[in-house]
Short mmCIF file of C-alpha atoms and ligand atoms in Angstrom, two decimals:
data_model
loop_
_atom_site.label_atom_id
_atom_site.label_comp_id
_atom_site.label_asym_id
_atom_site.label_seq_id
_atom_site.Cartn_x
_atom_site.Cartn_y
_atom_site.Cartn_z
CA MET A 27 -4.83 -27.84 30.84
CA GLU A 28 -8.44 -28.03 32.08
CA PHE A 29 -10.40 -24.77 32.42
CA ALA A 30 -12.35 -23.73 35.50
CA ALA A 31 -15.97 -22.89 34.64
CA ALA A 32 -16.30 -19.16 33.96
CA ALA A 33 -18.74 -16.91 32.12
CA THR A 34 -17.16 -16.69 28.69
CA GLU A 35 -18.35 -16.11 25.16
CA LYS A 36 -18.39 -19.21 22.96
CA HIS A 37 -17.89 -19.31 19.20
CA GLU A 38 -17.54 -22.10 16.70
CA ILE A 39 -14.79 -20.46 14.59
CA VAL A 40 -12.49 -17.66 15.76
CA ILE A 41 -9.97 -16.02 13.42
CA ILE A 42 -7.19 -14.04 15.09
CA GLY A 43 -6.00 -11.09 12.96
CA GLY A 44 -7.98 -8.87 10.59
CA GLY A 45 -5.33 -8.42 7.89
CA ILE A 46 -5.67 -9.63 4.30
CA CYS A 47 -5.64 -13.31 5.23
CA GLY A 48 -7.91 -13.12 8.29
CA LEU A 49 -10.59 -11.18 6.39
CA ALA A 50 -10.28 -13.41 3.31
CA THR A 51 -10.63 -16.50 5.51
CA ALA A 52 -13.74 -15.11 7.22
CA LEU A 53 -15.16 -14.33 3.78
CA ALA A 54 -14.38 -17.82 2.43
CA LEU A 55 -16.18 -19.34 5.44
CA HIS A 56 -19.09 -16.91 5.07
CA ARG A 57 -19.50 -17.86 1.39
CA LYS A 58 -19.78 -21.46 2.59
CA GLY A 59 -22.38 -20.55 5.20
CA LEU A 60 -19.96 -20.93 8.12
CA LYS A 61 -20.08 -18.24 10.79
CA SER A 62 -16.85 -16.89 12.28
CA ILE A 63 -15.61 -13.89 14.21
CA VAL A 64 -12.37 -12.00 13.47
CA LEU A 65 -10.44 -10.57 16.43
CA GLU A 66 -8.27 -7.62 15.36
CA ARG A 67 -6.09 -5.83 17.88
CA SER A 68 -6.06 -2.45 16.08
CA GLU A 69 -8.87 0.04 16.59
CA THR A 70 -9.27 0.32 12.80
CA LEU A 71 -8.58 -2.14 9.97
CA ARG A 72 -4.87 -1.70 9.21
CA ALA A 73 -3.52 -1.43 5.68
CA VAL A 74 0.21 -0.83 6.20
CA GLY A 75 2.36 -0.70 3.07
CA GLY A 76 0.56 1.40 0.45
CA GLY A 77 -0.06 -0.96 -2.46
CA ILE A 78 0.12 -4.69 -3.08
CA GLY A 79 0.94 -6.36 -6.41
CA LEU A 80 -1.57 -9.10 -7.27
CA LEU A 81 -0.62 -11.64 -9.94
CA PRO A 82 -2.89 -14.16 -11.75
CA ASN A 83 -2.98 -16.73 -8.90
CA ALA A 84 -4.17 -14.00 -6.51
CA TRP A 85 -6.94 -12.97 -8.91
CA ARG A 86 -8.10 -16.60 -9.15
CA ALA A 87 -8.43 -16.68 -5.36
CA LEU A 88 -10.16 -13.26 -5.27
CA ASP A 89 -12.66 -14.45 -7.91
CA GLN A 90 -13.45 -17.49 -5.77
CA LEU A 91 -14.07 -15.12 -2.86
CA GLY A 92 -16.43 -13.13 -5.09
CA VAL A 93 -14.53 -9.81 -4.90
CA GLY A 94 -12.37 -9.94 -8.06
CA SER A 95 -14.62 -7.75 -10.23
CA ARG A 96 -14.94 -4.96 -7.69
CA LEU A 97 -11.18 -4.84 -7.13
CA ARG A 98 -10.40 -4.93 -10.85
CA SER A 99 -12.29 -1.66 -11.25
CA MET A 100 -9.94 -0.04 -8.72
CA ALA A 101 -6.58 -0.75 -10.40
CA VAL A 102 -5.18 -0.61 -13.94
CA LEU A 103 -4.00 -3.76 -15.72
CA LEU A 104 -0.19 -3.92 -15.84
CA GLN A 105 1.28 -4.82 -19.24
CA GLY A 106 4.37 -6.57 -17.87
CA GLY A 107 7.47 -5.37 -16.10
CA ARG A 108 10.92 -3.96 -16.80
CA ASP A 109 14.23 -4.16 -14.96
CA ILE A 110 16.43 -1.13 -15.54
CA SER A 111 20.08 -1.29 -14.44
CA LEU A 112 21.57 2.19 -14.18
CA ASP A 113 25.06 0.75 -13.59
CA GLU A 114 25.04 -1.26 -16.83
CA ASN A 115 22.71 1.07 -18.73
CA LYS A 116 20.58 -2.00 -19.63
CA GLU A 117 16.89 -2.93 -19.62
CA ARG A 118 15.25 -6.37 -19.57
CA LYS A 119 11.76 -7.81 -19.26
CA ILE A 120 10.70 -9.08 -15.81
CA GLU A 121 9.50 -12.63 -16.38
CA HIS A 122 7.10 -13.13 -13.49
CA VAL A 123 4.83 -10.16 -14.26
CA ILE A 124 2.65 -12.10 -16.71
CA GLY A 125 -1.06 -12.67 -17.11
CA GLU A 126 -3.42 -10.53 -15.07
CA SER A 127 -1.21 -8.33 -12.88
CA ARG A 128 -2.46 -5.28 -11.03
CA CYS A 129 -1.28 -3.29 -8.06
CA VAL A 130 -4.12 -2.56 -5.66
CA LYS A 131 -4.23 -0.09 -2.79
CA ARG A 132 -4.02 -2.23 0.36
CA SER A 133 -6.77 -0.22 2.00
CA ASP A 134 -9.04 -1.00 -0.99
CA LEU A 135 -8.33 -4.73 -0.69
CA ILE A 136 -9.02 -4.71 3.05
CA THR A 137 -12.21 -2.62 2.64
CA VAL A 138 -13.58 -4.78 -0.17
CA LEU A 139 -13.02 -7.98 1.84
CA ALA A 140 -14.47 -6.47 5.03
CA ASP A 141 -17.52 -5.01 3.23
CA GLU A 142 -18.68 -8.49 2.23
CA LEU A 143 -18.71 -9.81 5.80
CA PRO A 144 -21.87 -9.85 7.92
CA ILE A 145 -22.09 -7.02 10.46
CA GLY A 146 -20.54 -8.02 13.77
CA THR A 147 -17.98 -10.41 12.24
CA ILE A 148 -14.99 -8.11 12.84
CA ARG A 149 -14.18 -7.18 16.44
CA LEU A 150 -11.73 -4.27 16.46
CA GLY A 151 -9.61 -3.46 19.52
CA SER A 152 -9.54 -7.18 20.42
CA GLU A 153 -5.98 -8.29 21.04
CA VAL A 154 -5.44 -11.94 21.96
CA VAL A 155 -2.76 -12.26 24.62
CA SER A 156 -2.82 -16.02 25.19
CA ILE A 157 -4.36 -19.21 23.89
CA ASP A 158 -4.83 -22.40 25.92
CA LEU A 159 -6.14 -25.76 24.78
CA ASP A 160 -8.50 -27.58 27.14
CA SER A 161 -7.53 -31.23 27.09
CA VAL A 162 -10.98 -32.36 28.24
CA THR A 163 -13.40 -30.27 26.12
CA GLU A 164 -10.84 -29.83 23.33
CA MET A 165 -11.92 -26.17 23.08
CA SER A 166 -9.42 -23.30 22.91
CA ARG A 167 -9.65 -20.49 25.42
CA LEU A 168 -8.46 -17.08 24.22
CA LEU A 169 -7.59 -14.35 26.70
CA LEU A 170 -7.98 -10.79 25.40
CA THR A 171 -6.19 -7.68 26.70
CA SER A 172 -9.56 -6.51 28.09
CA GLY A 173 -9.37 -9.47 30.50
CA SER A 174 -12.30 -11.28 28.88
CA TYR A 175 -12.20 -14.85 27.57
CA ILE A 176 -13.51 -16.40 24.38
CA ASP A 177 -13.91 -20.15 23.99
CA ALA A 178 -13.57 -21.42 20.44
CA GLU A 179 -14.11 -24.78 18.80
CA ILE A 180 -11.79 -23.84 15.94
CA VAL A 181 -9.01 -21.21 16.03
CA ILE A 182 -7.30 -19.90 12.89
CA GLY A 183 -4.21 -17.79 13.57
CA CYS A 184 -3.92 -15.08 10.87
CA GLU A 185 -1.97 -12.62 13.02
CA GLY A 186 1.03 -12.21 10.75
CA GLY A 187 4.71 -13.00 11.21
CA ARG A 188 4.69 -12.67 15.00
CA SER A 189 1.86 -15.17 15.49
CA LYS A 190 0.95 -16.45 18.95
CA VAL A 191 -0.86 -19.37 17.35
CA ALA A 192 2.30 -20.34 15.44
CA GLU A 193 4.12 -20.26 18.80
CA LEU A 194 1.46 -22.54 20.30
CA LEU A 195 1.96 -24.97 17.42
CA GLY A 196 5.68 -24.97 18.21
CA LEU A 197 6.76 -23.26 14.97
CA LYS A 198 10.11 -21.49 15.19
CA ALA A 199 10.10 -17.70 15.12
CA PRO A 200 10.57 -16.12 11.66
CA ARG A 201 14.08 -14.96 10.79
CA ALA A 202 15.17 -11.66 9.27
CA PHE A 203 16.74 -11.13 5.86
CA ASP A 204 19.51 -8.53 5.72
CA ILE A 205 17.16 -6.41 3.64
CA GLY A 206 15.08 -3.35 4.45
CA VAL A 207 12.25 -1.73 2.49
CA PHE A 208 10.91 1.84 2.48
CA ARG A 209 7.57 2.24 0.72
CA GLY A 210 4.63 4.48 0.02
CA LEU A 211 2.11 5.94 -2.40
CA THR A 212 2.20 9.10 -4.52
CA THR A 213 -0.95 10.82 -5.73
CA TYR A 214 -0.90 12.86 -8.96
CA PRO A 215 -4.05 15.02 -9.02
CA ASN A 216 -3.50 15.71 -12.75
CA ALA A 217 -2.49 12.13 -13.70
CA HIS A 218 1.04 10.71 -13.95
CA SER A 219 2.77 9.73 -17.17
CA MET A 220 4.07 6.33 -16.07
CA PRO A 221 3.24 3.47 -18.46
CA HIS A 222 1.08 0.64 -17.06
CA GLU A 223 3.98 -1.62 -16.11
CA PHE A 224 6.08 -2.65 -13.11
CA ARG A 225 9.43 -0.85 -13.23
CA ARG A 226 12.40 -1.88 -11.12
CA THR A 227 15.41 0.41 -11.34
CA THR A 228 18.69 -0.57 -9.67
CA LYS A 229 21.87 1.30 -8.92
CA GLY A 230 24.56 -0.35 -6.85
CA LYS A 231 22.80 -2.30 -4.12
CA ILE A 232 19.67 -0.16 -4.07
CA GLY A 233 16.51 -1.07 -6.00
CA VAL A 234 13.50 1.18 -6.60
CA GLY A 235 10.20 -0.41 -7.66
CA MET A 236 7.25 1.50 -9.10
CA LEU A 237 3.79 0.23 -10.00
CA PRO A 238 0.89 2.41 -11.10
CA ILE A 239 -2.36 1.65 -9.27
CA THR A 240 -4.53 4.10 -11.22
CA GLN A 241 -3.89 6.97 -13.60
CA HIS A 242 -3.48 9.17 -10.50
CA LEU A 243 -1.70 6.89 -8.03
CA ILE A 244 1.72 5.20 -7.99
CA ASN A 245 2.92 2.61 -5.47
CA TRP A 246 6.69 2.66 -4.91
CA PHE A 247 9.30 0.92 -2.77
CA VAL A 248 13.02 1.23 -2.16
CA ALA A 249 14.83 -1.99 -1.15
CA LEU A 250 18.41 -2.26 0.08
CA PRO A 251 20.74 -4.36 2.26
CA THR A 252 20.38 -3.33 5.91
CA HIS A 253 24.12 -2.69 6.25
CA LEU A 254 23.63 0.45 4.13
CA LEU A 255 21.31 1.87 6.79
CA SER A 256 22.65 3.76 9.77
CA GLY A 257 21.13 5.29 12.93
CA ASP A 258 17.43 4.57 13.30
CA LYS A 259 17.27 1.97 10.49
CA PHE A 260 13.49 1.60 10.38
CA PRO A 261 11.91 4.88 11.47
CA HIS A 262 8.15 5.24 12.00
CA ASP A 263 7.87 9.01 11.61
CA PRO A 264 6.70 9.66 7.99
CA LYS A 265 8.83 12.80 7.57
CA HIS A 266 11.90 10.89 8.70
CA ILE A 267 11.06 8.01 6.31
CA LYS A 268 10.71 10.41 3.40
CA GLN A 269 13.94 12.22 4.21
CA MET A 270 15.87 8.92 4.52
CA THR A 271 14.38 7.58 1.28
CA LEU A 272 15.32 10.72 -0.65
CA GLU A 273 18.86 10.47 0.72
CA LEU A 274 19.10 6.80 -0.35
CA ILE A 275 18.02 7.49 -3.93
CA LYS A 276 19.88 10.75 -4.49
CA ASP A 277 21.81 9.21 -7.43
CA PHE A 278 18.67 7.95 -9.19
CA PRO A 279 16.94 9.78 -12.09
CA SER A 280 15.08 12.95 -11.18
CA SER A 281 11.70 11.44 -12.18
CA ILE A 282 12.09 8.81 -9.43
CA GLN A 283 13.19 11.42 -6.88
CA GLU A 284 10.19 13.53 -7.80
CA THR A 285 7.76 10.64 -7.18
CA ILE A 286 9.17 10.13 -3.70
CA GLU A 287 9.28 13.86 -3.00
CA LEU A 288 5.54 14.07 -3.82
CA SER A 289 4.59 10.99 -1.76
CA ASP A 290 1.55 10.93 0.54
CA LEU A 291 3.02 11.22 4.05
CA ASP A 292 0.39 9.02 5.71
CA SER A 293 1.20 6.13 3.33
CA LEU A 294 4.90 5.86 4.23
CA SER A 295 6.26 2.86 6.12
CA THR A 296 9.40 0.78 6.53
CA ALA A 297 9.85 -2.98 6.86
CA HIS A 298 12.69 -5.28 7.86
CA LEU A 299 11.98 -8.32 5.67
CA ARG A 300 11.31 -11.60 7.45
CA TYR A 301 10.77 -15.22 6.44
CA ARG A 302 9.86 -18.57 7.89
CA ALA A 303 12.70 -20.91 6.95
CA PRO A 304 11.71 -23.41 4.23
CA TRP A 305 12.85 -26.34 6.41
CA ASP A 306 10.58 -25.10 9.24
CA LEU A 307 7.69 -25.02 6.78
CA LEU A 308 8.49 -28.52 5.61
CA LEU A 309 8.82 -30.07 9.07
CA GLY A 310 6.75 -27.77 11.31
CA THR A 311 3.44 -28.72 12.94
CA MET A 312 0.66 -26.65 11.33
CA ARG A 313 -2.27 -28.09 13.28
CA LYS A 314 -2.77 -28.94 16.92
CA GLY A 315 -6.27 -30.13 17.85
CA THR A 316 -8.60 -27.76 16.02
CA VAL A 317 -6.08 -24.89 15.88
CA THR A 318 -4.20 -23.91 12.72
CA VAL A 319 -2.45 -20.98 11.02
CA ALA A 320 -2.83 -19.17 7.70
CA GLY A 321 -1.21 -16.25 5.84
CA ASP A 322 2.04 -14.77 7.13
CA ALA A 323 1.47 -16.59 10.44
CA MET A 324 2.19 -19.77 8.52
CA HIS A 325 4.55 -18.66 5.77
CA VAL A 326 5.90 -15.11 6.06
CA MET A 327 8.29 -14.72 3.11
CA GLY A 328 10.35 -12.13 1.24
CA PRO A 329 8.27 -10.05 -1.21
CA PHE A 330 10.57 -10.69 -4.20
CA LEU A 331 7.91 -12.61 -6.16
CA GLY A 332 4.94 -10.55 -4.93
CA GLN A 333 3.40 -13.70 -3.47
CA GLY A 334 3.04 -13.42 0.34
CA GLY A 335 -0.40 -11.82 0.31
CA ALA A 336 -1.50 -13.94 -2.67
CA ALA A 337 -0.56 -17.12 -0.79
CA GLY A 338 -2.69 -15.89 2.15
CA LEU A 339 -5.66 -15.47 -0.22
CA GLU A 340 -5.08 -19.00 -1.52
CA ASP A 341 -4.94 -20.29 2.09
CA ALA A 342 -8.34 -18.70 2.71
CA VAL A 343 -9.95 -20.45 -0.27
CA VAL A 344 -8.43 -23.86 0.55
CA LEU A 345 -9.27 -23.56 4.25
CA GLY A 346 -12.87 -22.54 3.45
CA ARG A 347 -13.24 -25.52 1.13
CA CYS A 348 -11.68 -28.04 3.53
CA LEU A 349 -13.61 -26.86 6.59
CA ASP A 350 -16.88 -26.80 4.67
CA MET A 351 -16.34 -30.37 3.45
CA ALA A 352 -15.42 -31.50 6.96
CA MET A 353 -18.33 -29.78 8.66
CA SER A 354 -20.98 -30.74 6.16
CA GLY A 355 -20.17 -34.38 6.94
CA ILE A 356 -21.03 -33.93 10.63
CA GLU A 357 -24.26 -35.57 11.73
CA GLY A 358 -25.81 -35.69 15.18
CA ASN A 359 -24.32 -34.35 18.39
CA ASN A 360 -21.35 -36.61 18.91
CA LYS A 361 -18.67 -34.12 20.01
CA LYS A 362 -15.73 -36.49 19.54
CA GLU A 363 -16.85 -37.34 16.04
CA LYS A 364 -17.28 -33.66 15.19
CA ILE A 365 -13.77 -32.83 16.42
CA ALA A 366 -12.27 -35.75 14.51
CA LYS A 367 -13.94 -34.53 11.29
CA ILE A 368 -12.74 -30.94 11.82
CA GLU A 369 -9.21 -32.16 12.50
CA ALA A 370 -9.28 -34.24 9.31
CA GLY A 371 -10.46 -31.14 7.39
CA LEU A 372 -7.65 -29.04 8.83
CA ASP A 373 -5.13 -31.79 8.00
CA GLN A 374 -6.34 -31.75 4.41
CA TYR A 375 -5.87 -27.95 4.35
CA VAL A 376 -2.32 -28.22 5.73
CA LYS A 377 -1.48 -30.99 3.27
CA GLU A 378 -2.69 -28.91 0.30
CA ARG A 379 -0.87 -25.78 1.42
CA ARG A 380 2.43 -27.11 2.72
CA MET A 381 4.05 -28.03 -0.60
CA ARG A 382 2.69 -24.93 -2.34
CA VAL A 383 4.11 -22.49 0.20
CA LEU A 384 7.30 -24.51 0.51
CA GLY A 385 8.04 -23.82 -3.19
CA LEU A 386 7.37 -20.10 -2.76
CA SER A 387 9.30 -19.81 0.44
CA THR A 388 12.33 -21.71 -0.91
CA LEU A 389 12.58 -19.51 -4.00
CA THR A 390 12.10 -16.26 -2.03
CA TYR A 391 14.64 -17.47 0.56
CA LEU A 392 17.23 -18.04 -2.19
CA ILE A 393 16.47 -14.69 -3.85
CA GLY A 394 16.79 -13.04 -0.43
CA ILE A 395 20.30 -14.47 -0.07
CA ILE A 396 21.29 -13.05 -3.45
CA VAL A 397 19.85 -9.61 -2.67
CA GLY A 398 21.28 -9.42 0.85
CA SER A 399 24.71 -11.01 0.26
CA THR A 400 27.86 -9.03 -0.45
CA SER A 401 29.79 -12.05 -1.78
CA PRO A 402 29.82 -12.53 -5.59
CA ILE A 403 30.57 -16.26 -5.07
CA VAL A 404 27.50 -16.74 -2.83
CA LYS A 405 25.38 -14.87 -5.37
CA MET A 406 26.67 -17.07 -8.20
CA VAL A 407 26.17 -20.39 -6.35
CA VAL A 408 22.67 -19.45 -5.20
CA GLY A 409 21.80 -18.19 -8.70
CA LEU A 410 22.85 -21.59 -10.06
CA ALA A 411 20.72 -23.39 -7.44
CA ILE A 412 17.70 -21.30 -8.51
CA ALA A 413 18.31 -22.08 -12.19
CA ILE A 414 18.41 -25.83 -11.42
CA LEU A 415 15.57 -26.01 -8.88
CA PHE A 416 13.16 -23.53 -10.49
CA ARG A 417 13.36 -24.03 -14.24
CA ASP A 418 9.75 -22.89 -14.62
CA ARG A 419 10.00 -19.29 -13.41
CA ALA A 420 6.23 -18.79 -13.74
CA PHE A 421 5.16 -21.75 -11.56
CA HIS A 422 3.97 -19.49 -8.79
CA VAL A 423 1.57 -17.42 -10.90
CA GLN A 424 0.19 -20.41 -12.81
CA TYR A 425 -0.96 -22.05 -9.57
CA ASP A 426 -4.72 -22.43 -9.17
CA CYS A 427 -6.02 -22.85 -5.61
CA GLY A 428 -9.21 -24.40 -7.01
CA LYS A 429 -12.88 -23.80 -6.33
CA LEU A 430 -14.07 -22.56 -2.96
C1 LIG B 622 7.71 -4.76 1.49
C2 LIG B 622 6.66 -5.79 1.24
C3 LIG B 622 6.05 -5.88 0.00
C4 LIG B 622 5.11 -6.87 -0.26
N1 LIG B 622 4.55 -6.94 -1.51
C5 LIG B 622 3.65 -7.91 -1.77
C6 LIG B 622 3.05 -8.01 -3.07
O1 LIG B 622 3.32 -7.22 -3.97
N2 LIG B 622 2.16 -9.02 -3.29
C7 LIG B 622 1.81 -9.91 -2.32
O2 LIG B 622 0.99 -10.81 -2.57
N3 LIG B 622 2.37 -9.83 -1.08
C8 LIG B 622 3.26 -8.87 -0.78
N4 LIG B 622 3.80 -8.76 0.47
C9 LIG B 622 3.38 -9.71 1.51
C10 LIG B 622 2.05 -9.30 2.12
O3 LIG B 622 2.10 -7.95 2.51
C11 LIG B 622 1.78 -10.17 3.33
O4 LIG B 622 1.95 -11.52 2.98
C12 LIG B 622 0.34 -9.96 3.83
O5 LIG B 622 0.11 -8.62 4.16
C13 LIG B 622 0.10 -10.85 5.04
O6 LIG B 622 -1.24 -10.73 5.44
P1 LIG B 622 -1.72 -11.44 6.78
O7 LIG B 622 -3.16 -11.10 6.90
O8 LIG B 622 -1.32 -12.86 6.78
O9 LIG B 622 -0.86 -10.75 7.95
P2 LIG B 622 -0.81 -9.20 8.40
O10 LIG B 622 -1.00 -8.28 7.25
O11 LIG B 622 0.43 -9.07 9.22
O12 LIG B 622 -2.09 -9.03 9.34
C14 LIG B 622 -2.10 -9.57 10.64
C15 LIG B 622 -3.19 -8.85 11.43
O13 LIG B 622 -3.27 -9.45 12.72
C16 LIG B 622 -3.36 -8.46 13.72
N5 LIG B 622 -2.83 -9.05 14.95
C17 LIG B 622 -1.55 -9.38 15.24
N6 LIG B 622 -1.46 -9.95 16.46
C18 LIG B 622 -2.72 -9.97 16.95
C19 LIG B 622 -3.28 -10.44 18.19
N7 LIG B 622 -2.51 -10.99 19.13
N8 LIG B 622 -4.61 -10.32 18.39
C20 LIG B 622 -5.41 -9.77 17.42
N9 LIG B 622 -4.93 -9.29 16.24
C21 LIG B 622 -3.61 -9.41 16.01
C22 LIG B 622 -2.52 -7.31 13.17
O14 LIG B 622 -2.90 -6.07 13.75
C23 LIG B 622 -2.85 -7.38 11.68
O15 LIG B 622 -3.98 -6.60 11.33
C24 LIG B 622 4.74 -7.78 0.76
C25 LIG B 622 5.33 -7.68 2.03
C26 LIG B 622 6.28 -6.70 2.27
C27 LIG B 622 6.91 -6.63 3.63
#
C-alpha cells in the first residue's frame, strides 16, 4: 500500500503496548541513547495480576536495564519452594525456584520501569487500531482510535497475546489451555507468618500458589481445569471473583482460606491461560520490513515456570542491543541502506530469541497438557516426553540474555 500525503506525526521507533515488555524495551533503547515512544491504550499504566515471580534470568535482564537494585528493595528473597499434596499428605522441593527468586508487585515493576523513561515517552489513552506498511517509503502508518496517524520507521508490537502486529506478521492467534487462574494480593498490616518461600498446595485438580512479596504482602493464585468452572467462568467483578475463589478452595486448610478471605479487592483478577503454539514460534515470521514483536505478542505462554514476563524482559535487552548495533553502523542519509541495516538488526534479534522462547514455550505447552488433561495415560506420556526432552530442569533460569 502507498499512503496519500497527510499531516501525521513521525517517529523513528514506536512501541505499541505499555506493559512490562513495552516499557522494558523503551528503557533498553533509552539506555542506548535511542529515542522511542510507547503507545498504551489504557488511561493509566495497567498492572493486572497482583504479583509476578522473577527468577535469576529475569534479575539478570533487570540489572542490564539498570532497575534491579531498586526492585530488590521492594521484595523479599525467596529461599526456594515447596509442593504440598493434600491428597497424598506429602511435601517436596520445587526444583525451579533456585538462585535469586523474588515475587514483585506488578505495579512496582511497571512504575520502576516507567520512572526511568524520559518524560513524554509514554502516551496513555493511545490505542492502535490498524497498522499499514508503505511499500514505497517502507514506513509503517499507525491509526489510533482518536483518528490520528503516526508514521514510524520501526514498530515493535508489545501489545500482549492479542497483538495486531503479530497479526500483521501473519502469526496464528494464540490458543487457550483448558486452565483458568484466579489471583490476587493480601495485605497483612501486622505482618504475616508465611516463610520466605513459594508454596504450592494441591488438592484434587485444584492448585493454590502463595508467594510472599514483603513481610506484609502475599501474592496468591488458584489454578484449575476450566471444566471445573461453571456459569460466568472468568468474572471481572472483584466480589464475585473472591466468592468463587473461596468456594473453589473450601476443602483447603483454613490458613489458605483466610489469606483469600482477607485479599485486597482491587487486586483480584481472573485469566484463561493462553499460549502461542511451539510450532508457530518455530516457523512463524517475526519480522516484516522494520516491524517486529516482543513479549507476549511474540510468545504468550502458560505461567507454569514463571517465565513469560521474564522472557519479555530478556527480549527488551536483546532488542536494545541488536538495534543499537544496527543503528550505530548507519552513516550518511542513504534511506535504503539505513532500512537494510535496521532489518539486519531485527533479524539478529529474532534469531537470538526464537530458540530461547521455543524451549520455554515447548516445556510450558507440555506442562499445560498435564495440568489440563483428565487422562492418566496422556499425563504419563507427556511426563515421559518432558523427562527426555528437558533433562536439565533449570535451563530456563540459568539463561543469560547478555549485556545490553
Ligand atoms: C496467571 C499468570 C501468572 C503469571 N506469572 C508469571 C510469573 O510469575 N513470572 C513471569 O515472568 N511471568 C508470569 N506471567 C506472564 C506475564 O504476566 C506476561 O508474560 C507479561 O505480563 C507480558 O507482558 P507484555 O508487556 O508482553 O504484555 P501485556 O502485559 O499483555 O501488556 C500489553 C499492553 O499493551 C496494551 N495494548 C494492547 N493492545 C493495544 C493496542 N492496540 N494499542 C495500544 N496498547 C495496546 C495493553 O493495554 C497492555 O498494557 C504470568 C501470566 C499469567 C496469566
